[in-house]
mmCIF file of C-alpha atoms and ligand atoms in Angstrom:
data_model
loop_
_atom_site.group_PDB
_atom_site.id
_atom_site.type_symbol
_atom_site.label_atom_id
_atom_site.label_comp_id
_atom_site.label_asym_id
_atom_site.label_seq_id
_atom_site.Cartn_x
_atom_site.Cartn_y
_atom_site.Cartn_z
ATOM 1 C CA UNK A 201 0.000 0.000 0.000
ATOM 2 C CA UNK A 202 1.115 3.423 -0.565
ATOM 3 C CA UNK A 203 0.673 6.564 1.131
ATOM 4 C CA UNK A 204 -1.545 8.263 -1.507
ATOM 5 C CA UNK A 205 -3.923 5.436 -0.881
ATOM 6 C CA UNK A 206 -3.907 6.559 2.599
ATOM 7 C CA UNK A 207 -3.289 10.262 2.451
ATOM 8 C CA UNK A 208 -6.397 11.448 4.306
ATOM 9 C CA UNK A 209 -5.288 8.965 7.615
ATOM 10 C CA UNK A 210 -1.724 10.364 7.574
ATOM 11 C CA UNK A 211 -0.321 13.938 8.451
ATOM 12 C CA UNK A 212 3.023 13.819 6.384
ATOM 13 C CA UNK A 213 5.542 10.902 5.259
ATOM 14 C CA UNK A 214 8.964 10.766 6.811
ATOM 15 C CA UNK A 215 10.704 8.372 5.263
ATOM 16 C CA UNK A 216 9.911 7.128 1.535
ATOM 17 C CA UNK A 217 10.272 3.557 1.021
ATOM 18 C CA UNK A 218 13.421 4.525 -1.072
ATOM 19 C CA UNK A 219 15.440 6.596 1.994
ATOM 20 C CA UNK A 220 14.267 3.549 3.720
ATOM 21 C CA UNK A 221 16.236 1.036 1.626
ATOM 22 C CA UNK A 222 19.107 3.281 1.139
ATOM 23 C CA UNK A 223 19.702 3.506 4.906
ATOM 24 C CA UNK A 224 18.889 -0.282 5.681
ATOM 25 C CA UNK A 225 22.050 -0.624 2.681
ATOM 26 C CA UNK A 226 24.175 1.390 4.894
ATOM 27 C CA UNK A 227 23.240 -0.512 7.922
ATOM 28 C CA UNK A 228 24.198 -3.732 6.240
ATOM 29 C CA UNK A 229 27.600 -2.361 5.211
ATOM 30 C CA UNK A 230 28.478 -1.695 8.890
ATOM 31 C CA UNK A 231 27.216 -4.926 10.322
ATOM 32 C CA UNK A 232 29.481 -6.862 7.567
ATOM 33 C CA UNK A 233 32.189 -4.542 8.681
ATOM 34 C CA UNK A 234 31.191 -5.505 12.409
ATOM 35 C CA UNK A 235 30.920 -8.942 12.209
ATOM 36 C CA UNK A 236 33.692 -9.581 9.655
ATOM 37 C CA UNK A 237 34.633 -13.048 9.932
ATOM 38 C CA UNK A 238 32.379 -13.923 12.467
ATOM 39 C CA UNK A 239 28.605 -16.108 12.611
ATOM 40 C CA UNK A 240 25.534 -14.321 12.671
ATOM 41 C CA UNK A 241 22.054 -14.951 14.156
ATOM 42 C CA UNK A 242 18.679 -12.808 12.941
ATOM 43 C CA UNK A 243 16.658 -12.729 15.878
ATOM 44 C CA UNK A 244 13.256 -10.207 14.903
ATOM 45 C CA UNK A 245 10.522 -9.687 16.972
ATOM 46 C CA UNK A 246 7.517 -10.738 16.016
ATOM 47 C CA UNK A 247 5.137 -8.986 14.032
ATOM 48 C CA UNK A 248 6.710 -5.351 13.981
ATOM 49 C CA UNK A 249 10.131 -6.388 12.533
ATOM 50 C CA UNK A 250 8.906 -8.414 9.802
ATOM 51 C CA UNK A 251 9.295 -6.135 7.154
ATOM 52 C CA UNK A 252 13.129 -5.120 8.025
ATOM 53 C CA UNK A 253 14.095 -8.358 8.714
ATOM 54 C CA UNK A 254 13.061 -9.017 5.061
ATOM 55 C CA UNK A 255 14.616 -6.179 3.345
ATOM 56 C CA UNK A 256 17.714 -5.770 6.051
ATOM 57 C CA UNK A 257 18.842 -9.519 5.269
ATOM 58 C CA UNK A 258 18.423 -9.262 1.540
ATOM 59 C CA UNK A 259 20.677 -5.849 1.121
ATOM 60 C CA UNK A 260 23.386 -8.442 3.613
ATOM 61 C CA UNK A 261 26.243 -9.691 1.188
ATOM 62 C CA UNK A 262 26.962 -12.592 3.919
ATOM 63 C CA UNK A 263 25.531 -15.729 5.319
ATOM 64 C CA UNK A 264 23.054 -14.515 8.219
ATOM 65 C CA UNK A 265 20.653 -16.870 10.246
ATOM 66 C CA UNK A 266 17.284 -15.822 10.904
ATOM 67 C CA UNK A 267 15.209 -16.575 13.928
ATOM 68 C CA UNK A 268 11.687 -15.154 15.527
ATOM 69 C CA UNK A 269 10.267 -14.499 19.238
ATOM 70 C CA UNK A 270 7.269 -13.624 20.071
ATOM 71 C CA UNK A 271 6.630 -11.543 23.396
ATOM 72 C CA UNK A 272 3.584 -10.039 24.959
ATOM 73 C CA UNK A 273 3.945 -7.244 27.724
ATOM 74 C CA UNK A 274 2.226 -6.585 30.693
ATOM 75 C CA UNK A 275 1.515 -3.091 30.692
ATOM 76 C CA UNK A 276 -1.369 -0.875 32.026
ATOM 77 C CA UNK A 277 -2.678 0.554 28.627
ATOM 78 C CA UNK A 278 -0.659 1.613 25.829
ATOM 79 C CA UNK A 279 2.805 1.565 28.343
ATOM 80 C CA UNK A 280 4.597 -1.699 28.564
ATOM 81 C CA UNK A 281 5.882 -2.016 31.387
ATOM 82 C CA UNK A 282 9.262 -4.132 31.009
ATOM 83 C CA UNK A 283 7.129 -7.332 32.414
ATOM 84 C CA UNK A 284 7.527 -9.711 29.826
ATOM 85 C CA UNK A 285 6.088 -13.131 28.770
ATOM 86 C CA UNK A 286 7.195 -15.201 25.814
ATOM 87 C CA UNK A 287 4.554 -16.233 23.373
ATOM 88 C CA UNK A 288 6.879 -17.809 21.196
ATOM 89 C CA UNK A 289 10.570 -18.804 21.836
ATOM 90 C CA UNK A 290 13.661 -18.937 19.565
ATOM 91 C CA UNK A 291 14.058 -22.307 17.490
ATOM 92 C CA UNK A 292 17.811 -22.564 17.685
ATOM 93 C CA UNK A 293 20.464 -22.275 20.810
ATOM 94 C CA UNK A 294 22.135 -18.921 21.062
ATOM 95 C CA UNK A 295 25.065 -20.695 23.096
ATOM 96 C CA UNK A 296 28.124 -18.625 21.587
ATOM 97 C CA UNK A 297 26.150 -16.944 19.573
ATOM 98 C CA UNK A 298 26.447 -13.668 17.808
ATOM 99 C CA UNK A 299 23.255 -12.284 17.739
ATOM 100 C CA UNK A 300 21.521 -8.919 16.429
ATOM 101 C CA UNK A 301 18.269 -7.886 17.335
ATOM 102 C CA UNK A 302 16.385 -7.098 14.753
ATOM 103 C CA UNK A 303 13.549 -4.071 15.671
ATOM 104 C CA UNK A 304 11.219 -1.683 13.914
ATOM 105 C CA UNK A 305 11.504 0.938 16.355
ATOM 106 C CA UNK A 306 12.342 1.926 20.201
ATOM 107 C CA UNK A 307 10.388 3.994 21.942
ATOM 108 C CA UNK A 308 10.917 3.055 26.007
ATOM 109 C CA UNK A 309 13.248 0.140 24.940
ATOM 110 C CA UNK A 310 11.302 -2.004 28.219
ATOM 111 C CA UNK A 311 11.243 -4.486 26.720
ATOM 112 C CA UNK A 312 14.155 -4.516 24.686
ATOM 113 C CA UNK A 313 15.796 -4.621 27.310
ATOM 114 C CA UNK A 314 14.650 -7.591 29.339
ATOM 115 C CA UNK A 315 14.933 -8.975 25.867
ATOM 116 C CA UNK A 316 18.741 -8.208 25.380
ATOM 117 C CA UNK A 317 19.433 -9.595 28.884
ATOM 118 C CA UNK A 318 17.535 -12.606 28.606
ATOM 119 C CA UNK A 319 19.298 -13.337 25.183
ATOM 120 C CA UNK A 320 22.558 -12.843 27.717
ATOM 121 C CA UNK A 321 21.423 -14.877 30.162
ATOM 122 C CA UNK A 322 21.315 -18.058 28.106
ATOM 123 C CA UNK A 323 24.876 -17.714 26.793
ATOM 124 C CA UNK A 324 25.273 -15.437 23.494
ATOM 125 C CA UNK A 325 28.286 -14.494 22.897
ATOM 126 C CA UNK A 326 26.982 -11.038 22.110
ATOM 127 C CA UNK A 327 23.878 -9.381 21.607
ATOM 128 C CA UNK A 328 23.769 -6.291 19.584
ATOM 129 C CA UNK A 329 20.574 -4.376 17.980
ATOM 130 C CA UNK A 330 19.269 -2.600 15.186
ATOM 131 C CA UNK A 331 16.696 -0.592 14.509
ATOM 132 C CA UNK A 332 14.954 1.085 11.871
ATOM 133 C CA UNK A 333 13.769 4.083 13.929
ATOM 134 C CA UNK A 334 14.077 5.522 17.574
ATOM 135 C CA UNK A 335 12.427 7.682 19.033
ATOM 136 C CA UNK A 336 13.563 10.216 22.232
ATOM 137 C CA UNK A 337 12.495 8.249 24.801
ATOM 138 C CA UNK A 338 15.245 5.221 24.018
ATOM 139 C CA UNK A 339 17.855 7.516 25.737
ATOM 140 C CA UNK A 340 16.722 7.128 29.666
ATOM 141 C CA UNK A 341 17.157 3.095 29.032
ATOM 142 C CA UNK A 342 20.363 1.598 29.407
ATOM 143 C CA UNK A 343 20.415 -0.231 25.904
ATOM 144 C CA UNK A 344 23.135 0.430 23.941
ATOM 145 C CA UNK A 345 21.673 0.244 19.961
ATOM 146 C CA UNK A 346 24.654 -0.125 17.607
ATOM 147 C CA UNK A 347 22.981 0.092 14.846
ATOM 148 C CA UNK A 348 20.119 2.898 14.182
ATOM 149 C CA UNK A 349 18.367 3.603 10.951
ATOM 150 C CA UNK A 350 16.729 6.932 11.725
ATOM 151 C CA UNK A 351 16.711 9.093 15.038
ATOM 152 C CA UNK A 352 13.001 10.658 14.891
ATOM 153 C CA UNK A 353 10.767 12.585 17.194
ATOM 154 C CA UNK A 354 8.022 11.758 19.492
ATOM 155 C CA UNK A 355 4.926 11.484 17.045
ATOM 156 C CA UNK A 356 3.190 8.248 16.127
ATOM 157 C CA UNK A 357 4.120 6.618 13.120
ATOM 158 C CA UNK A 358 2.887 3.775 10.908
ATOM 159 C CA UNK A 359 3.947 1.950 7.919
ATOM 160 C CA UNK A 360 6.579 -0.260 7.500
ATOM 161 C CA UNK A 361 5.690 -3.169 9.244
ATOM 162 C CA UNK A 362 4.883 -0.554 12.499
ATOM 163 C CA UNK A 363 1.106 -0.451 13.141
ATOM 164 C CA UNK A 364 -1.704 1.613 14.786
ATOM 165 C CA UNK A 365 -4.648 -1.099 15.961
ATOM 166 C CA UNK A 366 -2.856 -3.387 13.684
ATOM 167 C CA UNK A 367 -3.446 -1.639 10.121
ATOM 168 C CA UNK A 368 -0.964 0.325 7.970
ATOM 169 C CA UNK A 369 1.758 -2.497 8.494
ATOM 170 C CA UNK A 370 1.582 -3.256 4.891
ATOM 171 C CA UNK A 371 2.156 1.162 3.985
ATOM 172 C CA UNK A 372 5.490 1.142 2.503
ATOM 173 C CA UNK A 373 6.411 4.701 3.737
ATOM 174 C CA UNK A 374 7.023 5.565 7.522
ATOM 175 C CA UNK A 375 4.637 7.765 7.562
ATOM 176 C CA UNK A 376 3.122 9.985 10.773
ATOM 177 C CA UNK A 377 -0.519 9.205 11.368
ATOM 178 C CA UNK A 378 -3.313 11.466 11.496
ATOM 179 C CA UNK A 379 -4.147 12.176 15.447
ATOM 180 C CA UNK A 380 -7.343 12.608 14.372
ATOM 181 C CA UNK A 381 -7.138 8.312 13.357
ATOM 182 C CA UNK A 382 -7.097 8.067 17.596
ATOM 183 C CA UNK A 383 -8.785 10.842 19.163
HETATM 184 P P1 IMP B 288 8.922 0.145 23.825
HETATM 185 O O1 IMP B 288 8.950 -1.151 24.609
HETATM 186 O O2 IMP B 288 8.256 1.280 24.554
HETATM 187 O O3 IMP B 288 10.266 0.536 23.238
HETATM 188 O O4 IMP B 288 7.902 -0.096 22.672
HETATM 189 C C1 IMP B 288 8.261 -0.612 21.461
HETATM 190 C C2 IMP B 288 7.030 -1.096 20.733
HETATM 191 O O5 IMP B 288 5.961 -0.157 20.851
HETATM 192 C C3 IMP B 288 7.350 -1.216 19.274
HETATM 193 O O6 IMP B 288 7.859 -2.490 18.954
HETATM 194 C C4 IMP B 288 6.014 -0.909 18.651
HETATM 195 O O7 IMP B 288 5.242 -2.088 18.560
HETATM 196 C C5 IMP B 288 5.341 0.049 19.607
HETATM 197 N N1 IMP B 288 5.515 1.469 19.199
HETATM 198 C C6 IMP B 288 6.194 2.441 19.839
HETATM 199 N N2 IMP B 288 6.117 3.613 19.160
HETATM 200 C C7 IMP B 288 5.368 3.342 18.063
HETATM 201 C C8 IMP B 288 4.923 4.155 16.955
HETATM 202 O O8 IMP B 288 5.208 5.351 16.816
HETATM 203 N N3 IMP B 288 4.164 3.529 16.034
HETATM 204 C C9 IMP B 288 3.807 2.213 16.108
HETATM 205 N N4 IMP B 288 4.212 1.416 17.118
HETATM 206 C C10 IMP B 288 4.972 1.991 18.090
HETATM 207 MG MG1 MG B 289 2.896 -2.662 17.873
#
């Protein structure tokens, strides 16, 4: 879908689905550079990461494994709180593993960051992430995100695998939604 099919919903786009594959090209130039000579495990989380994962691994001119969670978060409202439960687990072992987080975007980074340290816990060598976007709030956690696509502010955005209710993941722009779409 593309934003002029949506235009009325959405206030203004902020990243065209070509910037977007530009900068997830860049991205994959530093993470060969990173993990030159080394393995590398995928790990997205489910459903919001979908569509990097898919693009970000294509633009890779290595070998990469690719692997999915699934986590729900207890949260009072639209807040997660950091309290997380896994819906669906990782197929493979990530003993000695290098792994990189794969994420759409990082708001409070809650539950990123149970997520990184649970990913420790079980023995990866090292977990690293990326993200497409991030917004302000990502700075008060203690995550440290290698990799970032686009810094961006504080608005709600859709498109791009991110949703509002659910809809819009298949928008190939980031675009910022309408408030009027929640108010
Ligand atoms: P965090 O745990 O607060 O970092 O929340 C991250 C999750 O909240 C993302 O994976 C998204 O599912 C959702 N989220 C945060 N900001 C947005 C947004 O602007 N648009 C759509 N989803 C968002
Ligand atoms: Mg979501």
């Amino acid at each position: 879908m593309k934003s002029e099919e949506v235009k009325d919903e959405i206030t203004n786009v902020l990243f065209t689905e070509a910037q977007i594959q530009k900068r997830l090209q860049e991205l994959a130039q530093e993470v060969e550079d990173h993990y030159q000579g080394q393995d590398l495990l995928l790990v997205g989380v489910l459903k919001g990461a979908v569509v990097v994962m898919a693009d970000f691994i294509r633009h890779l001119k290595r070998h990469a494994e690719m692997d999915w969670m699934a986590v729900s978060s207890y949260g009072s409202g639209t807040k997660s709180s950091g309290v997380v439960r896994i819906i669906k687990d990782l197929d493979q072992d990530v003993v000695n593993r290098n792994v990189l987080v794969i994420e759409d975007i990082i708001d409070s980074g809650l539950t990123l960051s149970w997520l990184v340290s649970n990913l420790r816990s079980r023995g990866a060598r090292n977990v690293e992430v990326l993200t497409l976007l991030r917004k302000p709030d990502a700075a008060k956690v203690a995550v440290n995100v290698k990799f970032v696509g686009f810094d961006i502010p504080n608005d709600f955005v859709v498109g791009y695998g991110l949703d509002f209710a659910e809809k819009y993941r298949n928008l190939r722009d980031v675009a910022v939604l309408s408030p009027k779409m929640y108010s």
